Coordinates of C-alpha atoms and ligand atoms in Angstrom, one line a residue:
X1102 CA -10.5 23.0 -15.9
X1103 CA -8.4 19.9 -14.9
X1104 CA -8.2 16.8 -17.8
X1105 CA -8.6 13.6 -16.9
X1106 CA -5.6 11.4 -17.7
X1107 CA -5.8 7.7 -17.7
X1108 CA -3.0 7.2 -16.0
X1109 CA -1.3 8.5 -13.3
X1110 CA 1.8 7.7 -9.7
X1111 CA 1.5 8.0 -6.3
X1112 CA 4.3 7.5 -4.3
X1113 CA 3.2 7.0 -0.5
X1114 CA 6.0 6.8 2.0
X1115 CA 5.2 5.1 5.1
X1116 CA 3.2 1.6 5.5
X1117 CA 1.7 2.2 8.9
X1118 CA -2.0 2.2 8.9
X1119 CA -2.4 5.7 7.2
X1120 CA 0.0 4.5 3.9
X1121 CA -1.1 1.2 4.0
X1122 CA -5.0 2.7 3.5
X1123 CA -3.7 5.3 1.1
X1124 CA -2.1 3.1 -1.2
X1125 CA -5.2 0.7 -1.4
X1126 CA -7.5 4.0 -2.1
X1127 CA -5.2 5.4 -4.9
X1128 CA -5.0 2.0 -6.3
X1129 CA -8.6 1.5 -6.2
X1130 CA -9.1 4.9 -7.7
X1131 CA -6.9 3.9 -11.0
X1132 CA -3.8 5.2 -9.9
X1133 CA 0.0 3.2 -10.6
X1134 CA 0.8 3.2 -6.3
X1135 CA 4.6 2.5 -5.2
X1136 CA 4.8 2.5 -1.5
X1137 CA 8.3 2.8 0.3
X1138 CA 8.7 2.1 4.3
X1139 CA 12.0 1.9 5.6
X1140 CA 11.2 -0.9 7.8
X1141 CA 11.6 -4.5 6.6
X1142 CA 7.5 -5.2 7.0
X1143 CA 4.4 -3.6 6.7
X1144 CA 2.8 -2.2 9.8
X1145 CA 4.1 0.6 10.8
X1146 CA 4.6 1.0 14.6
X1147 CA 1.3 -0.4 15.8
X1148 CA 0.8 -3.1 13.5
X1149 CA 4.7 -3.6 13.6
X1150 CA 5.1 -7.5 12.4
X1151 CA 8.3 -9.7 13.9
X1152 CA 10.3 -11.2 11.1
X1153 CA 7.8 -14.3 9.5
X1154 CA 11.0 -16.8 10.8
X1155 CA 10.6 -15.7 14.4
X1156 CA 6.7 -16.9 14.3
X1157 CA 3.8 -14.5 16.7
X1158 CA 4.4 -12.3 19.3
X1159 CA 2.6 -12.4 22.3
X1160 CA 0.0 -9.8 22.3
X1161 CA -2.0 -9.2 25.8
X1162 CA -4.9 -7.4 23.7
X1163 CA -6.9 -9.8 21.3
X1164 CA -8.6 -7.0 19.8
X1165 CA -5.9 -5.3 18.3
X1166 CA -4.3 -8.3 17.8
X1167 CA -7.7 -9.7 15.4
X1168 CA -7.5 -5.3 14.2
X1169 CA -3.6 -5.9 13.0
X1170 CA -4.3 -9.4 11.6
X1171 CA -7.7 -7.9 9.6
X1172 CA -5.5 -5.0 8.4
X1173 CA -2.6 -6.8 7.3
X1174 CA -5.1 -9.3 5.5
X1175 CA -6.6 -6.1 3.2
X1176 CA -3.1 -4.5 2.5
X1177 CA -1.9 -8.4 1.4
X1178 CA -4.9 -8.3 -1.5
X1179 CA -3.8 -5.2 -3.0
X1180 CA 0.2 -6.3 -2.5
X1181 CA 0.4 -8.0 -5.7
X1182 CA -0.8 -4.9 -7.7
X1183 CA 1.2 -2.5 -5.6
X1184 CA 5.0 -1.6 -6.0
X1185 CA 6.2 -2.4 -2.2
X1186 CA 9.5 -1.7 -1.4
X1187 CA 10.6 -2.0 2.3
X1188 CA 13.9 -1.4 3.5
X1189 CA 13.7 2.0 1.9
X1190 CA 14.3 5.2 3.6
X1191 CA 13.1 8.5 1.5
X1192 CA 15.7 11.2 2.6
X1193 CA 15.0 13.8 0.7
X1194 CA 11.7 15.4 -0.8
X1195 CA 11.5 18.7 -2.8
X1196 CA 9.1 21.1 -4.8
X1197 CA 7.5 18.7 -8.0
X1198 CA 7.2 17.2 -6.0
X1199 CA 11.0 14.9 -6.1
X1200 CA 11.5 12.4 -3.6
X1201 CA 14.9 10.8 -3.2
X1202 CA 14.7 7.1 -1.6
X1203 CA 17.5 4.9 -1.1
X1204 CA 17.8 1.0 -0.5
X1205 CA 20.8 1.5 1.7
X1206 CA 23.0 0.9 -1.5
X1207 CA 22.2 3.9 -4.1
X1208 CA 19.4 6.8 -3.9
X1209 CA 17.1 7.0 -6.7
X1210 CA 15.2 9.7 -7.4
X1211 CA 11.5 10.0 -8.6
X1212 CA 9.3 12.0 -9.9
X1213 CA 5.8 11.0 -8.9
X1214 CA 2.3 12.7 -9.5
X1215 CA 1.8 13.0 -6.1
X1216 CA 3.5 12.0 -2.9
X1217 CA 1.4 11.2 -0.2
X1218 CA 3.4 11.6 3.6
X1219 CA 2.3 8.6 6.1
X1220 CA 5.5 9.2 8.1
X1221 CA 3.8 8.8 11.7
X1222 CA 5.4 9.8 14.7
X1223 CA 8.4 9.2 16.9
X1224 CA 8.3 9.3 20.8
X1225 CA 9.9 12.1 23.3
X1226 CA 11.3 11.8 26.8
X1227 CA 11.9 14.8 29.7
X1228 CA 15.7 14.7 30.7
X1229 CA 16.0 13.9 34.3
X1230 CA 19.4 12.8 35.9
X1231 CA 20.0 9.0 34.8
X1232 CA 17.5 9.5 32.0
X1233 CA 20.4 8.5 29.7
X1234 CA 21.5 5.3 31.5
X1235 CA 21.5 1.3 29.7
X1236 CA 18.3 -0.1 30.2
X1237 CA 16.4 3.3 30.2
X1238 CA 14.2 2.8 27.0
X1239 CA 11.1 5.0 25.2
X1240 CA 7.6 2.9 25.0
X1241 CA 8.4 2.9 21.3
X1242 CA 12.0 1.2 21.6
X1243 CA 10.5 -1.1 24.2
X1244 CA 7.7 -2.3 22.3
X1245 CA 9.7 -2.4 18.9
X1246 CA 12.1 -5.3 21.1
X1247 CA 8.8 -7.1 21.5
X1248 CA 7.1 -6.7 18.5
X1249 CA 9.6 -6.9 15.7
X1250 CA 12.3 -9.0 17.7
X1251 CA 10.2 -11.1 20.2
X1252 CA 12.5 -9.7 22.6
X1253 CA 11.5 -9.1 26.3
X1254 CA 13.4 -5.7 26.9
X1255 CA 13.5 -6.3 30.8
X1256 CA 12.9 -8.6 33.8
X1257 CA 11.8 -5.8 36.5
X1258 CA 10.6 -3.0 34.9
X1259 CA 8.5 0.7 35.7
X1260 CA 7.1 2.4 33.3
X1261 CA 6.4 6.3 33.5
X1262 CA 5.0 9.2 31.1
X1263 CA 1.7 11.2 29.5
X1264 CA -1.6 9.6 28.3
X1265 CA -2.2 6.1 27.7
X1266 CA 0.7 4.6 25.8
X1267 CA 2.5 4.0 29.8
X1268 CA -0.4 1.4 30.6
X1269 CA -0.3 0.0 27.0
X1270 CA 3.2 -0.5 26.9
X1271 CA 3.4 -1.4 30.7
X1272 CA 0.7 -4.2 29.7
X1273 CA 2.7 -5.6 27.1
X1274 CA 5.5 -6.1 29.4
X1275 CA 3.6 -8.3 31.7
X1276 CA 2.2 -10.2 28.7
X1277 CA 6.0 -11.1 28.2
X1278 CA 6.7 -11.8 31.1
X1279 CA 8.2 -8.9 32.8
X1280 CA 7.5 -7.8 36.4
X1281 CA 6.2 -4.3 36.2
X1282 CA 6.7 -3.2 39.7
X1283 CA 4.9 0.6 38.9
X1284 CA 3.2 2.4 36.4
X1285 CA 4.2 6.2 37.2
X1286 CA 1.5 8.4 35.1
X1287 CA 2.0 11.9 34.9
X1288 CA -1.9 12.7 35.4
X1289 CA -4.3 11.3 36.9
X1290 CA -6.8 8.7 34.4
X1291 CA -10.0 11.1 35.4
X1292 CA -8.7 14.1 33.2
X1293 CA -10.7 12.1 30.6
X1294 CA -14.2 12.1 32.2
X1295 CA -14.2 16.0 31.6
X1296 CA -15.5 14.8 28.4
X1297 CA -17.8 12.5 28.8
X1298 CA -18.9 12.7 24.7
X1299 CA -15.9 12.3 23.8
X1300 CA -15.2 9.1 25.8
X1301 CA -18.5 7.4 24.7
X1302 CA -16.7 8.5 21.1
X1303 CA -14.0 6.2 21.9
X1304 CA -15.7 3.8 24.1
X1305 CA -14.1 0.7 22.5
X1306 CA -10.6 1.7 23.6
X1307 CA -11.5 3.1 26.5
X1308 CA -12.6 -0.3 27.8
X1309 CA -9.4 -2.2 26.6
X1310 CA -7.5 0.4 28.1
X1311 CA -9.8 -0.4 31.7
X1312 CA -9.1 -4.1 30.8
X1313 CA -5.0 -3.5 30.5
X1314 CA -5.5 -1.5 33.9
X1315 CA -6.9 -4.1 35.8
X1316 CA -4.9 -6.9 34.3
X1317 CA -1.8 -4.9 35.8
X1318 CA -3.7 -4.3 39.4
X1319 CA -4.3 -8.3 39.2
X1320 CA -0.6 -8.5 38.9
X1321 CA 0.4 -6.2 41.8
X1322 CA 1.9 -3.4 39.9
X1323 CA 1.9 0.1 42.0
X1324 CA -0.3 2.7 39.5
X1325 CA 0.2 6.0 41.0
X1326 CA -1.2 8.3 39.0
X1327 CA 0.1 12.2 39.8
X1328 CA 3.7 10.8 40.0
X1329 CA 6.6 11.9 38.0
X1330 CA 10.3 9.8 37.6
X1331 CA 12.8 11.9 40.1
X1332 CA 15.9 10.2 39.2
X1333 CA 17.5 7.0 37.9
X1334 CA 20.9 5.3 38.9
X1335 CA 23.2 2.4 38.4
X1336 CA 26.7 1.6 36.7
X1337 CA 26.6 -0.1 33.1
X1338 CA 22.8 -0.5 33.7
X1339 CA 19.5 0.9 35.3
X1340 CA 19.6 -0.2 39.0
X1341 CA 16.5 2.1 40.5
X1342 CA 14.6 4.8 40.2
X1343 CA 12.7 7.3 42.8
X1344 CA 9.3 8.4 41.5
X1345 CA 8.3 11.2 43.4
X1346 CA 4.7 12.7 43.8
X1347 CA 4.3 15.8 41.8
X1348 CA 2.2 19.4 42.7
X1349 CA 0.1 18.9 39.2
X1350 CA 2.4 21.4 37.6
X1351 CA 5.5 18.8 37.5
X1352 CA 7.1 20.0 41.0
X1353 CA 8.4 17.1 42.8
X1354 CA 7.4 16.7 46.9
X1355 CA 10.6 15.4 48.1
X1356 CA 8.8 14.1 51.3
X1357 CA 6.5 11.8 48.6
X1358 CA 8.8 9.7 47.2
X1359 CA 9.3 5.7 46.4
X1360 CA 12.3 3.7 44.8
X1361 CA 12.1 0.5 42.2
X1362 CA 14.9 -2.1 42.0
X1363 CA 14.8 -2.4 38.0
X1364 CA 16.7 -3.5 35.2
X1365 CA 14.3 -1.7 32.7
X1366 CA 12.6 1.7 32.1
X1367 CA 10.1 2.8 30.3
X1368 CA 9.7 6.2 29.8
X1369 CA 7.1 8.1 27.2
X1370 CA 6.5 11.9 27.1
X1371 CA 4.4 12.7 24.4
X1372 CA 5.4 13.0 20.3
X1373 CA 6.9 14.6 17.8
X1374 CA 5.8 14.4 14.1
X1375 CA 8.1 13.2 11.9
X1376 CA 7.4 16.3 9.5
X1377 CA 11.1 16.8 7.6
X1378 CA 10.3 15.2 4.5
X1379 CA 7.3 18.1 3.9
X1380 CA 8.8 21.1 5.6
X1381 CA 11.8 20.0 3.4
X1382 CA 9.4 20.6 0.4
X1383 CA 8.5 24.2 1.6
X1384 CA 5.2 23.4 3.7
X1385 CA 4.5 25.3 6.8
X1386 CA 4.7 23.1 10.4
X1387 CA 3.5 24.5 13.8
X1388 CA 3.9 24.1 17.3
X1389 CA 1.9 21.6 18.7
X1390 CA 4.3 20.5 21.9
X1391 CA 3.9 17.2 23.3
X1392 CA 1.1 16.2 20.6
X1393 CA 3.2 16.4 17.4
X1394 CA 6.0 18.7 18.0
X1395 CA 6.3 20.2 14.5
X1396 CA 3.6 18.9 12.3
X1397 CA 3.4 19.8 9.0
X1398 CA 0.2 22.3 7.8
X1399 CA -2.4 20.4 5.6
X1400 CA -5.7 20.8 5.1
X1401 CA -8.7 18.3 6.3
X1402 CA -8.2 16.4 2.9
X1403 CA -4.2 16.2 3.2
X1404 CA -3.3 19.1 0.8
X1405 CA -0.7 21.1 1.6
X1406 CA 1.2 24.3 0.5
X1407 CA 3.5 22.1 -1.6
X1408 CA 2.1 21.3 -5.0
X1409 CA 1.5 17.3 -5.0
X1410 CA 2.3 16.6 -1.7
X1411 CA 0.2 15.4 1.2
X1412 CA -0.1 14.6 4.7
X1413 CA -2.0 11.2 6.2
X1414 CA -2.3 10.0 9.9
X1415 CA 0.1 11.1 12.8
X1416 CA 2.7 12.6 10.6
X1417 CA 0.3 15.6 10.7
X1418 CA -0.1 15.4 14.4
X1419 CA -0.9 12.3 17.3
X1420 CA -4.7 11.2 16.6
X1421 CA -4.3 7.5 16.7
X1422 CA -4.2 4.1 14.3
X1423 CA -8.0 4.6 14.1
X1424 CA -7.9 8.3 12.7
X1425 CA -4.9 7.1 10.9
X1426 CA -6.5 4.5 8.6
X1427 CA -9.4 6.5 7.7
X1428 CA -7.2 9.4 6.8
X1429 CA -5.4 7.2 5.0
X1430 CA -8.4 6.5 2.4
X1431 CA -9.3 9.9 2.1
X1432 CA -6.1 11.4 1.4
X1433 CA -5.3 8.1 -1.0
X1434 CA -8.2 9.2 -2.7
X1435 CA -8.3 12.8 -2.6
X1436 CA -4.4 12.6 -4.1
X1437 CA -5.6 10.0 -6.7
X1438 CA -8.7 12.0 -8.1
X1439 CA -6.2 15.0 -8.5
X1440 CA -3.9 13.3 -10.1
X1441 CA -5.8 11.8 -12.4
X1442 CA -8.2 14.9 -13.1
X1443 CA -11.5 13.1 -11.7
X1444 CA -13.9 14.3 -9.2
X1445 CA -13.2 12.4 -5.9
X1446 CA -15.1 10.1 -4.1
X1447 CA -16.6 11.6 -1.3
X1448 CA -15.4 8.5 1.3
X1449 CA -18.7 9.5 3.6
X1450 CA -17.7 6.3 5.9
X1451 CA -14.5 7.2 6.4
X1452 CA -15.2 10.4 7.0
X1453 CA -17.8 9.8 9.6
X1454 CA -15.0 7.1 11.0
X1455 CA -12.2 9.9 11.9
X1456 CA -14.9 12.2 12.7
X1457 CA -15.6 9.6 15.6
X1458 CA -12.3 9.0 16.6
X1459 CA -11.0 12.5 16.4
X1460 CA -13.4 13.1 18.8
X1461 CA -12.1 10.6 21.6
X1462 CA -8.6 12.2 20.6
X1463 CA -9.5 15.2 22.0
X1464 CA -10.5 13.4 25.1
X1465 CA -7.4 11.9 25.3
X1466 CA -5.7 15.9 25.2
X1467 CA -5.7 16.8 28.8
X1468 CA -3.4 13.8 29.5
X1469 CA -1.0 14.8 27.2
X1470 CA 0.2 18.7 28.9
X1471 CA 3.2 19.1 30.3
X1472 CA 3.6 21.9 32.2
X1473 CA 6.8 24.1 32.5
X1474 CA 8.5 22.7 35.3
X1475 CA 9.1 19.5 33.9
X1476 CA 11.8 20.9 32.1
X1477 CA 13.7 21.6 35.6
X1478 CA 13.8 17.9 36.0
X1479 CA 17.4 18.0 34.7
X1480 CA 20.0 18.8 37.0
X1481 CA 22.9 21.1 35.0
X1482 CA 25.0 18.1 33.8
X1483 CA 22.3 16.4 32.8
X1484 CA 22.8 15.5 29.1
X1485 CA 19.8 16.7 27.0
X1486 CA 21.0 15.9 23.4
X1487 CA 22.6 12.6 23.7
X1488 CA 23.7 12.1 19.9
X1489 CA 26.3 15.5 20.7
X1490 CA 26.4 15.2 24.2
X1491 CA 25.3 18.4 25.5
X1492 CA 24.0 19.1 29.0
X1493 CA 21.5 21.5 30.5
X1494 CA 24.5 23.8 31.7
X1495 CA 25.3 24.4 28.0
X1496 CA 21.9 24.8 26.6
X1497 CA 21.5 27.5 29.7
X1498 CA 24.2 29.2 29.0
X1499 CA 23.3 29.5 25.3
X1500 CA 20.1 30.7 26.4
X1501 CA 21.3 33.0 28.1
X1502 CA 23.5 34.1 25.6
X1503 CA 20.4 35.1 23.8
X1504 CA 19.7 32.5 21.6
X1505 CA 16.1 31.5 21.3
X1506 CA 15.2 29.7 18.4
X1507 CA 16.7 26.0 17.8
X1508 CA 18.5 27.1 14.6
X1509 CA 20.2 30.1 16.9
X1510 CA 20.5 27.1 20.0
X1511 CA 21.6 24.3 17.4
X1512 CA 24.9 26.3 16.1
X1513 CA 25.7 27.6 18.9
X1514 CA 26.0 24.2 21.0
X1515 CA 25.7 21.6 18.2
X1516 CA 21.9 20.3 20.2
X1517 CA 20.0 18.6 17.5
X1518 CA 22.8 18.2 14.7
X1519 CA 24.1 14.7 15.5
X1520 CA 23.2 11.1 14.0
X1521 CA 19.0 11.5 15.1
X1522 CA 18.5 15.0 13.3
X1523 CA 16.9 16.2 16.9
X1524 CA 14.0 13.6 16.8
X1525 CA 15.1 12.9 20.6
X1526 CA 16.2 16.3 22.1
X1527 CA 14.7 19.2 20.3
X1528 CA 11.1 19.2 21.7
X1529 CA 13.5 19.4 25.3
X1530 CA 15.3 22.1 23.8
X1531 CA 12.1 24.0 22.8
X1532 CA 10.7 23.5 26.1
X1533 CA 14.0 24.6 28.0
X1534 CA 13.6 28.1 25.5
X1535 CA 10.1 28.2 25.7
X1536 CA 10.4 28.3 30.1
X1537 CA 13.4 30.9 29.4
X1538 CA 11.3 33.1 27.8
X1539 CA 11.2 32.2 24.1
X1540 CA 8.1 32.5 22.2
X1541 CA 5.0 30.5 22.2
X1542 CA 5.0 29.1 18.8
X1543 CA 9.1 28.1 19.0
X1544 CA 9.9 27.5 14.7
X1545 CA 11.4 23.8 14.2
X1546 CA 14.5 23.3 13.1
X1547 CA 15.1 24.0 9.0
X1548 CA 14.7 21.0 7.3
X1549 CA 17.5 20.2 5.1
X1550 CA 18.5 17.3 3.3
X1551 CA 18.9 14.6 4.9
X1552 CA 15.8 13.4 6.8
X1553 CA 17.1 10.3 7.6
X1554 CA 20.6 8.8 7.8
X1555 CA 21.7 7.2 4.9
X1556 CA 25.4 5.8 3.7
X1557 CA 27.7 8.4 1.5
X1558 CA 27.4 5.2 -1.0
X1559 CA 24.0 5.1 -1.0
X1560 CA 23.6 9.2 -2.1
X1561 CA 24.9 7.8 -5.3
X1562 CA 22.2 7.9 -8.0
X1563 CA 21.0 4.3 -9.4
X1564 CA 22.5 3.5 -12.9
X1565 CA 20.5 5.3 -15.3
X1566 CA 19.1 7.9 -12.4
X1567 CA 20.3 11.6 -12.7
X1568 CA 24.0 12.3 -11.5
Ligands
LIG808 C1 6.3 4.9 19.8 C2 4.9 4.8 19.6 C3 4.2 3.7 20.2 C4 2.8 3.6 20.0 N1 2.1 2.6 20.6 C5 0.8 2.5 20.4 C6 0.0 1.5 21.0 O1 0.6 0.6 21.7 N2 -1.3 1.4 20.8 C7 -1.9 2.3 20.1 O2 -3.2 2.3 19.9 N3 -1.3 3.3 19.5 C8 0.1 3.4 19.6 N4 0.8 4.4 19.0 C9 0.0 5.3 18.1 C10 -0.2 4.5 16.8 O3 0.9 3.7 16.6 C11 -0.3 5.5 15.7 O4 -1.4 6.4 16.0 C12 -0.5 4.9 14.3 O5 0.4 3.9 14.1 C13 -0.3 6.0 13.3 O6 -0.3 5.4 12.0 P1 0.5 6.1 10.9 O7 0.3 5.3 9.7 O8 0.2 7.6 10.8 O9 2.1 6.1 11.3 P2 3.0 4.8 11.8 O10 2.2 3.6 12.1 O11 3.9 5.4 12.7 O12 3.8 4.5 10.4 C14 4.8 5.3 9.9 C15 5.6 4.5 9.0 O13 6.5 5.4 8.2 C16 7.7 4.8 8.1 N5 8.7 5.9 7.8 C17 8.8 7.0 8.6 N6 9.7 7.9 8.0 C18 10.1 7.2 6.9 C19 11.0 7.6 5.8 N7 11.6 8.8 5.8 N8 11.2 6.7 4.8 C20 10.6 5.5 4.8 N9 9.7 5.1 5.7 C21 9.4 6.0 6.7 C22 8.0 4.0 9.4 O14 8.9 3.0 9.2 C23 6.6 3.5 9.7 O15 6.4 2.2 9.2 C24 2.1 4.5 19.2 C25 2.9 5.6 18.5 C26 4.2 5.6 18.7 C27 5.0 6.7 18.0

């Protein structure tokens, strides 16, 4: 039997809404919380917060808006009892568990109780020629511009991709000012109604997501839905793009096309987890494709194989801010009362809250496939990993060659080894092996030190910290 200690550390990395709710339930529980997010506030990327000198950004949806302000509000009580440090990147995290964080000057490492994962999510694109021109952005890069830099990314801008984020992010643009001449969405909106309990699940979104829709028609923006980006063009910047009508697998009908005069877009493809900090610990991930790309395994309370290491929100796979938050608590709790050698609370609410919102996620699902052929939307010199510059051609003839898996892929054309660590080809990559005949359930990458890019100073240990 477990004793109960009176005191006890949590380290939670990542202050999105997940973090943010897991530090307040291990501090609540009796637990000594330090929470490190490599960002410079709290947030995380939908409650991302400009810089307090720039003043408010200029949100279209007033719910979320009143939703960011009333979470930022409960993560400010508990900020004061809290050790917060932002503008700190944990690169490293092995069995103990021992996490290795650096301020951008020296790495220090720690030895925690627990560590509880909150990493979220980063966004994907399909390589299609002109993909990798200036003023072709991700939803995420787009909306960081507006959000943390009050930045409008664009004047004339068309947004394409999977599920919903296209019409969130395309509404955001309008609300700074932006023309968004077209919203190009991959499937049709009705793939939701095949789940008509699901939607009433999520009934609350699904309205401000109607609202956003219509506040776009208002505004005379094209929203083809079926339509796929065919290519992209211009000099030192993004001229136009052709959308073209696709078969529902991702085929393009050359004879339904339309171009754009643009300076701006927006492209989002579905996600990839930002697992390397838990499969660097030893825990399992698995092939999720556009949902999560390699999330790390943990069970329903955020356990994993790892001893002392846990998994909350979208790091463990996309379900949303909503699911997010609650599975925050649960985890934050679930980590503390082990820790501590309590029983823990059985968080009924927020149970019953992810519960609810897990279920409007997999409403949301069908919107997210992507088919095969959309990784024939790159001609052969169309660069796939940008960071090493390799193009289609190469990753065929490495496929080819024989080599299947990304580790096999990765040394044999350096795809996935530059500055990013493969957060923006390798789900490609996987795709291009999986359509060459590679196996369903294509392994990530090995996770290796580091997980994030950090200066040769910094790997320096902090005086007094282990050489
Ligand atoms: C690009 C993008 C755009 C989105 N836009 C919307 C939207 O408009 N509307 C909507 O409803 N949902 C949106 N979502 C989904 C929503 O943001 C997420 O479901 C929700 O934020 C998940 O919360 P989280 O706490 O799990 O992760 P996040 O909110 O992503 O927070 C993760 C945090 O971890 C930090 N972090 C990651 N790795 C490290 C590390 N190694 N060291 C230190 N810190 C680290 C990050 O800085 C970040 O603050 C978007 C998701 C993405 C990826």
């Amino acid at each position: 039997m477990t004793r109960e200690r009176a005191h006890a550390w949590i380290v939670v990395v990542g202050a999105g809404p997940a973090g943010m709710a897991a530090a307040r339930a291990a501090l609540l529980a009796g637990c000594r919380v330090t929470l490190v997010d490599e960002a410079p506030r709290p947030g995380g990327q939908i409650y991302r917060q400009a810089p307090s000198a720039l003043g408010q950004e200029t949100s279209s949806n007033a719910r979320e808006e009143v939703r960011k302000q009333q979470f930022l509000q409960d993560f400010s009580e508990i900020l004061g009892r809290i050790e917060y440090r932002a503008e700190t990147t944990a690169h490293s995290l092995f069995p103990g568990p021992e996490l290795h964080v650096s301020d951008g000057k020296a790495t220090e490492i720690l030895h925690p109780d627990a560590v509880i994962l909150a990493t979220g999510l980063c966004e994907q694109a399909i390589p299609f020629p002109g993909w990798t021109l200036p003023g072709v952005l991700l939803a995420g890069g787009a909306q960081a511009m507006m959000k943390s830099n009050l930045v409008r990314p664009g004047d004339r801008a068309v947004v394409a991709g999977t599920g919903p984020l296209p019409l969130v992010a395309a509404d955001q643009l309008a609300a700074a000012g932006a023309e968004v001449r077209a919203v190009a969405l991959f499937h049709p909106l009705s793939r939701v109604a095949g789940d008509p309990l699901g939607c009433w699940a999520g009934r609350g979104l699904l309205a401000e997501g109607i609202r956003a829709y219509r506040r776009l028609r208002r505004v005379g923006t094209a929203l083809l839905q079926g339509w796929m980006p065919f290519r992209a063009e211009g000099g030192e910047q993004v001229e136009n793009v052709t959308l073209a009508r696709h078969d529902g697998q991702g085929r393009p009908d050359k004879g339904r096309t339309r171009q754009f005069d643009l300076d701006l877009l927006v492209l989002s493809f579905g996600f990839t987890a930002n697992s390397e900090l838990a499969r660097m610990a030893g825990v399992t991930s698995r092939f999720l494709g556009p949902r999560g790309g390699w999330p790390a395994r943990g069970d329903e309370d955020g356990r994993t194989e790892a001893a002392g290491v846990y998994l909350a929100g979208d790091c463990a796979g996309l379900r949303g801010a909503y699911v997010a938050a609650a599975e925050g608590e649960i985890v934050g709790s679930v980590a503390a009362a082990a820790a501590l050698g309590k029983p823990a609370a059985p968080c009924r609410e927020a149970r019953r809250r992810r519960a609810q919102h897990l279920r409007f996620q997999r409403a949301l699902a069908p919107l997210f496939d992507l088919p095969p052929a959309v990784w024939d939307w790159a001609g052969e010199e169309t660069t796939v990993c940008r960071c090493e510059g390799v193009t289609r051609a190469r990753l065929r003839e490495a496929l080819e060659a024989g080599h299947r898996t990304l580790d096999g892929i990765k040394r044999n054309t350096r795809a996935g080894m530059g500055w990013c660590g493969g957060r923006g080809c390798l789900h490609a990559v996987a795709g291009l092996a999986q359509s060459a005949g590679g196996a369903a359930d294509i392994e990530a990458m090995r996770a290796r030190p580091l997980a994030r890019p950090v200066p040769l100073g910094a790997l320096a240990p902090k005086a007094g910290g282990r050489p």
